PDB file of N, CA and C and ligand atoms in Angstrom:
ATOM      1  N   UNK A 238      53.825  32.844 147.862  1.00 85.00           N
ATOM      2  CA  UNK A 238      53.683  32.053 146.626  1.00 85.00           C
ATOM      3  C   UNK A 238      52.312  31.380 146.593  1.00 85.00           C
ATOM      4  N   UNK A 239      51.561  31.838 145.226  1.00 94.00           N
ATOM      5  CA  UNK A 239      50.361  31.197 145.255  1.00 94.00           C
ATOM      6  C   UNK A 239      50.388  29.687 145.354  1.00 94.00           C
ATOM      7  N   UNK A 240      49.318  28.801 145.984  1.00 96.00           N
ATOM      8  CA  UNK A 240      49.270  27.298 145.661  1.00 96.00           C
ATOM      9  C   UNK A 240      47.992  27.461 143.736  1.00 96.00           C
ATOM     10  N   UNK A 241      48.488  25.983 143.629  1.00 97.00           N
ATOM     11  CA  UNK A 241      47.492  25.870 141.968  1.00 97.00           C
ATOM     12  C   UNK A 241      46.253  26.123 142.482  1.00 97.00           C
ATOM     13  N   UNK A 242      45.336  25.881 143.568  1.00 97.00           N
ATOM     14  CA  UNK A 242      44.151  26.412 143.905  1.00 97.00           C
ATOM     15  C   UNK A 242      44.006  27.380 143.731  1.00 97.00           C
ATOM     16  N   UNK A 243      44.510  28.268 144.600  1.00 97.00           N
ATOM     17  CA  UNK A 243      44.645  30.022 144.395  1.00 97.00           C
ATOM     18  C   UNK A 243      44.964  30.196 142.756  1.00 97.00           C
ATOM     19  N   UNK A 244      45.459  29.641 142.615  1.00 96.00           N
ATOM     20  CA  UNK A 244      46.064  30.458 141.436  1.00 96.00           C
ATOM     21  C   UNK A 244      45.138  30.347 140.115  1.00 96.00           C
ATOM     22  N   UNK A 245      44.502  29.144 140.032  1.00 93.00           N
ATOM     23  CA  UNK A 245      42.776  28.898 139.763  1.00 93.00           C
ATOM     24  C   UNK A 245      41.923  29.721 139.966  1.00 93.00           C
ATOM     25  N   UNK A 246      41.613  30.220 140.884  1.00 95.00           N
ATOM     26  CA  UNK A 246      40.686  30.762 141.615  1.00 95.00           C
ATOM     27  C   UNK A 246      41.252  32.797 141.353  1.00 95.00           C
ATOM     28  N   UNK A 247      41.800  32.560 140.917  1.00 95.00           N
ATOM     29  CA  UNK A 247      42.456  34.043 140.478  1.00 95.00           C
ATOM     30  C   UNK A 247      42.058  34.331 138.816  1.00 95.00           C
ATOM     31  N   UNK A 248      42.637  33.006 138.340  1.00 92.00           N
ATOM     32  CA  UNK A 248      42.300  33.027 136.974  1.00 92.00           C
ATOM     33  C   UNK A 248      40.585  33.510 136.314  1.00 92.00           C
ATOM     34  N   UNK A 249      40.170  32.389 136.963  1.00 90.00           N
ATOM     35  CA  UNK A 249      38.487  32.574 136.782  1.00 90.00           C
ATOM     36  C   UNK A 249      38.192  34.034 137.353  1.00 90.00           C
ATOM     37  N   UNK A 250      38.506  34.809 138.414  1.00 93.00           N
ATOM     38  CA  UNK A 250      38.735  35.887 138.765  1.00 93.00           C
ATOM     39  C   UNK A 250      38.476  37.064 137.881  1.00 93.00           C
ATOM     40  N   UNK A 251      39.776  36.689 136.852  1.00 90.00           N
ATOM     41  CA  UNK A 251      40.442  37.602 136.294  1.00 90.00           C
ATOM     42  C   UNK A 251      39.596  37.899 135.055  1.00 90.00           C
ATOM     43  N   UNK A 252      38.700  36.839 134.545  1.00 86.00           N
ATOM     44  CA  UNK A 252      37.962  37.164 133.349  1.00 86.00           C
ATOM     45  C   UNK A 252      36.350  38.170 134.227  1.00 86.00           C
ATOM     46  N   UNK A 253      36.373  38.008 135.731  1.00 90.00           N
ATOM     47  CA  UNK A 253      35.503  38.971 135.855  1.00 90.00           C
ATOM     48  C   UNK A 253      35.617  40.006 136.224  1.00 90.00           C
ATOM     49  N   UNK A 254      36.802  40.701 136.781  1.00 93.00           N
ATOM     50  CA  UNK A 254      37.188  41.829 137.171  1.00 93.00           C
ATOM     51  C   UNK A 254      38.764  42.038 136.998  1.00 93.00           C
ATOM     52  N   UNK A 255      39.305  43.113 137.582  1.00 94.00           N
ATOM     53  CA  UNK A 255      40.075  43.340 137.431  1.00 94.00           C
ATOM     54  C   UNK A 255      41.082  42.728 138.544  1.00 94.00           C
ATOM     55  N   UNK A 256      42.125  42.357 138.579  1.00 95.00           N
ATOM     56  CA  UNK A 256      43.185  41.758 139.413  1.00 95.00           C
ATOM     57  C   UNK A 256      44.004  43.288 139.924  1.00 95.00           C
ATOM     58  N   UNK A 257      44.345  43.254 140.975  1.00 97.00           N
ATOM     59  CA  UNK A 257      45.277  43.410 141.851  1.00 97.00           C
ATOM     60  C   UNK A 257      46.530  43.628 141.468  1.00 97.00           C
ATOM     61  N   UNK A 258      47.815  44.341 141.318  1.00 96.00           N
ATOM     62  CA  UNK A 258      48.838  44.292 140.886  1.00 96.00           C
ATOM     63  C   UNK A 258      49.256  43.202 141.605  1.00 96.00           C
ATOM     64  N   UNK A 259      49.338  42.604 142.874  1.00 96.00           N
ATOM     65  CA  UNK A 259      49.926  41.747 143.414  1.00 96.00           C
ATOM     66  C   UNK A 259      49.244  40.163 142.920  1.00 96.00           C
ATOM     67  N   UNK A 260      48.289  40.261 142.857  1.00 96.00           N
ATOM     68  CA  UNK A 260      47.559  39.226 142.716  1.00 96.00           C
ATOM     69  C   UNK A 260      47.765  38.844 141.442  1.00 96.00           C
ATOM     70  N   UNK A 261      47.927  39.930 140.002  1.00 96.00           N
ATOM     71  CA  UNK A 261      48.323  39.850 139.165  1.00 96.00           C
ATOM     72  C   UNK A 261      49.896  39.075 138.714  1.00 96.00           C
ATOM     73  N   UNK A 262      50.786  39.472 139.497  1.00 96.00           N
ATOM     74  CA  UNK A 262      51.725  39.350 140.022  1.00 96.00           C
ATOM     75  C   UNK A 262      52.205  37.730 140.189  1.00 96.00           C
ATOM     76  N   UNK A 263      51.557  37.252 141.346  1.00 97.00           N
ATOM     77  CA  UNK A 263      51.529  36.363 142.266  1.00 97.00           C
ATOM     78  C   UNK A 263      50.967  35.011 141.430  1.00 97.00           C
ATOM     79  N   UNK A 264      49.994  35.812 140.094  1.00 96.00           N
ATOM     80  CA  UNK A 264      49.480  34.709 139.620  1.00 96.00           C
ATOM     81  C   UNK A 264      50.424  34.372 138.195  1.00 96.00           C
ATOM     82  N   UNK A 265      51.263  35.478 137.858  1.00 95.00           N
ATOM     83  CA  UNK A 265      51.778  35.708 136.366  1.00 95.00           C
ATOM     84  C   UNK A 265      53.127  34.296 137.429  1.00 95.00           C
ATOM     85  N   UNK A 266      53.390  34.598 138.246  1.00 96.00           N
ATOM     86  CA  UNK A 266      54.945  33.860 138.479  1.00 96.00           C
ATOM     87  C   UNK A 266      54.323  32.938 139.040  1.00 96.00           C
ATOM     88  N   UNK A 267      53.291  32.249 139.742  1.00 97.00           N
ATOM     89  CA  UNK A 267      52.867  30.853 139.176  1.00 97.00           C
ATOM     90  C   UNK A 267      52.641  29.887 138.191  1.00 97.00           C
ATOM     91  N   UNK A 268      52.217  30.852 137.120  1.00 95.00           N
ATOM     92  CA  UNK A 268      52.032  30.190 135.912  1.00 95.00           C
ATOM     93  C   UNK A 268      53.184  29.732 135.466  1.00 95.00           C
ATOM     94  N   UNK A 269      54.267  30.946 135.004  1.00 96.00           N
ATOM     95  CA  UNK A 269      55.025  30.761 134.545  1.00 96.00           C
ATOM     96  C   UNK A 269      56.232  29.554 135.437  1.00 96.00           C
ATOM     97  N   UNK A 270      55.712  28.674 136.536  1.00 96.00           N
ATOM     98  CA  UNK A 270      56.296  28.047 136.807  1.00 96.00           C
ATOM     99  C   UNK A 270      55.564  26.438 136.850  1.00 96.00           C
ATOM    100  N   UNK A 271      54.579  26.127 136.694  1.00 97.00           N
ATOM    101  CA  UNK A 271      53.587  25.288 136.649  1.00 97.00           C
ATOM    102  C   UNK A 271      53.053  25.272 135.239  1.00 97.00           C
ATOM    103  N   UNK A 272      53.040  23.950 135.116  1.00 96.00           N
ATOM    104  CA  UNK A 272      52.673  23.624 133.520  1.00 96.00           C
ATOM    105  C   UNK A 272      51.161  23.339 133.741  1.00 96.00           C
ATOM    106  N   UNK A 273      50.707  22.903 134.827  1.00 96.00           N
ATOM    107  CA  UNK A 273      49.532  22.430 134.629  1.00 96.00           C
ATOM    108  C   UNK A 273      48.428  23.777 134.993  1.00 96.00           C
ATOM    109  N   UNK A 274      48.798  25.134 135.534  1.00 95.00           N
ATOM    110  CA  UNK A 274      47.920  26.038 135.865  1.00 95.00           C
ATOM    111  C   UNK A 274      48.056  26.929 134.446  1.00 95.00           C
ATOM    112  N   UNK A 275      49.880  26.958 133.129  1.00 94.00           N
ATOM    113  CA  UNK A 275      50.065  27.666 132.591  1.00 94.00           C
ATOM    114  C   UNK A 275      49.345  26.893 131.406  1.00 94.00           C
ATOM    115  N   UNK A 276      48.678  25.673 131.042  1.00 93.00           N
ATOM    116  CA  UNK A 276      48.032  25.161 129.880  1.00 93.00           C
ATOM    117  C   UNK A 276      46.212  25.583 130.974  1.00 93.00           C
ATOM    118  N   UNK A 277      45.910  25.771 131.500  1.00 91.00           N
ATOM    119  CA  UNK A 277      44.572  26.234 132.591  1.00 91.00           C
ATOM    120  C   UNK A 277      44.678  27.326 131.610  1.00 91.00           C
ATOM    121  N   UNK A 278      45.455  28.723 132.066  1.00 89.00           N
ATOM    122  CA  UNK A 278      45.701  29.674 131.514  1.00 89.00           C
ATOM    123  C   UNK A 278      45.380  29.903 130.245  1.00 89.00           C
ATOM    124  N   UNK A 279      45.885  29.146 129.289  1.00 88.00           N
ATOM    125  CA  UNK A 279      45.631  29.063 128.184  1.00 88.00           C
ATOM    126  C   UNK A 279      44.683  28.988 127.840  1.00 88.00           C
ATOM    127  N   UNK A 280      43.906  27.557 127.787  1.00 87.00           N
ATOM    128  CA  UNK A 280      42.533  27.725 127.692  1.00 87.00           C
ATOM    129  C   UNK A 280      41.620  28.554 128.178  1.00 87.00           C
ATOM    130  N   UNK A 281      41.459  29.017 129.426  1.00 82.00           N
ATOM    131  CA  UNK A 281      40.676  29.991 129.654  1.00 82.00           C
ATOM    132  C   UNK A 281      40.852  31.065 128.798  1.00 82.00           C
ATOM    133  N   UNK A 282      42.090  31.651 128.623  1.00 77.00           N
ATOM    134  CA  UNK A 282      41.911  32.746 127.566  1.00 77.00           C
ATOM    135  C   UNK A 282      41.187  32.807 126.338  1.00 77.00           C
ATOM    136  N   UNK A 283      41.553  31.325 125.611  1.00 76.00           N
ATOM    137  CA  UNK A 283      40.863  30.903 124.147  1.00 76.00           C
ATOM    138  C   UNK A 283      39.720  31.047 124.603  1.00 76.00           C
ATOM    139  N   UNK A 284      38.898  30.784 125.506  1.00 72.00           N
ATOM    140  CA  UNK A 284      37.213  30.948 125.715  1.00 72.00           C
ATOM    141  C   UNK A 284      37.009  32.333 126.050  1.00 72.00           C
ATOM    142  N   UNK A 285      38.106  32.877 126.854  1.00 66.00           N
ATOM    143  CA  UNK A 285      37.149  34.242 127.395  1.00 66.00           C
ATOM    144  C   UNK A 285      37.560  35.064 125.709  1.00 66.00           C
ATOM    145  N   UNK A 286      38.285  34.842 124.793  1.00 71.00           N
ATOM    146  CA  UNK A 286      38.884  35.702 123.381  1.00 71.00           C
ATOM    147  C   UNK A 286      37.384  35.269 122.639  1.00 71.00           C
ATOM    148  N   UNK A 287      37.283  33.859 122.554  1.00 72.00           N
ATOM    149  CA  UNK A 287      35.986  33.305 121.917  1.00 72.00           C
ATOM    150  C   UNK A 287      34.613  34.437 122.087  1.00 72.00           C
ATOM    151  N   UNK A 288      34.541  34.301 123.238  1.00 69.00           N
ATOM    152  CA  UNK A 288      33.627  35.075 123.884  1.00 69.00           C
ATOM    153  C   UNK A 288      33.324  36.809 123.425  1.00 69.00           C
ATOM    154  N   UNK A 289      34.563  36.846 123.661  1.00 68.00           N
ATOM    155  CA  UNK A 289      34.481  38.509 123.191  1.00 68.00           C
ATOM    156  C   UNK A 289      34.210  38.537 121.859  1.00 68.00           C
ATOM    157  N   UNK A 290      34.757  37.549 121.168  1.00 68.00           N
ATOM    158  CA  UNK A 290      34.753  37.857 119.650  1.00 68.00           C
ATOM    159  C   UNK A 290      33.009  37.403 119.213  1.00 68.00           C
ATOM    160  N   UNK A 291      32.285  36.516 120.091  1.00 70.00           N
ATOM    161  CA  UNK A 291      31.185  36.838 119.965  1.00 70.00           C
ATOM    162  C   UNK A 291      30.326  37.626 120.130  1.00 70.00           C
ATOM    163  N   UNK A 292      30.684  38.688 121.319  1.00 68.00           N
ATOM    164  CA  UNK A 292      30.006  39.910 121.347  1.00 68.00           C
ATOM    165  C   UNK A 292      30.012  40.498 120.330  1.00 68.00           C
ATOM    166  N   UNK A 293      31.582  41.131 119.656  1.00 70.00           N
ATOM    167  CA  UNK A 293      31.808  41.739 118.675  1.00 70.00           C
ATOM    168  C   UNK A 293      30.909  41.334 117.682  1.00 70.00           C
ATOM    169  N   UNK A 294      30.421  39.999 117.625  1.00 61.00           N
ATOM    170  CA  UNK A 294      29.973  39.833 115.874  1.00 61.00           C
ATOM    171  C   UNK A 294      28.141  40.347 116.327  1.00 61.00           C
ATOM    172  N   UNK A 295      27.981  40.684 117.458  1.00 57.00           N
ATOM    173  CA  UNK A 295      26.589  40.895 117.865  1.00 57.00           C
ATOM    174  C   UNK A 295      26.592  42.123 117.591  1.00 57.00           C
ATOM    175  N   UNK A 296      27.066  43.090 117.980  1.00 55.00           N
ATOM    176  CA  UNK A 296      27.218  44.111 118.009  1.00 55.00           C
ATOM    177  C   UNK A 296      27.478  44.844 116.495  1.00 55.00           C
ATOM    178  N   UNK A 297      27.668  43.922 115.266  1.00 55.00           N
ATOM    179  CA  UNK A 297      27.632  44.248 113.898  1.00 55.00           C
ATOM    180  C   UNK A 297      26.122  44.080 113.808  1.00 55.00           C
ATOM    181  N   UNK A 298      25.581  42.834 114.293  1.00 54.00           N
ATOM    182  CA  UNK A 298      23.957  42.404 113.447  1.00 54.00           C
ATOM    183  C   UNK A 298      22.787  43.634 114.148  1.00 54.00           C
ATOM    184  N   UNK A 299      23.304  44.146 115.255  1.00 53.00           N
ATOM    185  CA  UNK A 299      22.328  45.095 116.002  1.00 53.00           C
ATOM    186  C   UNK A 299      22.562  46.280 115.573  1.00 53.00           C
ATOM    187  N   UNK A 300      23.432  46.410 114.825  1.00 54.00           N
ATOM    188  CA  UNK A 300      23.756  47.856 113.877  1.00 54.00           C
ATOM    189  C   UNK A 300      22.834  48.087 112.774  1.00 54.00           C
TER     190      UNK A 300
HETATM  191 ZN1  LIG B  96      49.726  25.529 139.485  1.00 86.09          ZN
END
């Protein structure tokens, strides 16, 4: 069982590579048991979605 460190440290991870089925795993059934790593979660996603959706709008003006 991951601790909230690890399970941090997976997250940030995860927006740079690819996770591990286990690690994937290990980090999905932490979250889903911890409120304070599963609102972490959250936000990181809204930034790394932000993010992408700024590439996307780059990738129209360089067209
Ligand atoms: Zn946690």
């Amino acid at each position: 069982m991951l601790n909230c460190k690890e399970a941090n440290r997976l997250m940030s991870q995860e927006l740079d590579r690819k996770l591990s089925w286990s690690e994937r795993f290990g980090l999905k059934l932490h979250v889903s048991m911890c409120d304070g790593c599963s609102n972490a979660r959250k936000q990181m996603g809204v930034v790394h979605n932000a993010c992408k959706h700024a590439f996307g709008l780059d990738d129209k003006t360089n067209q």
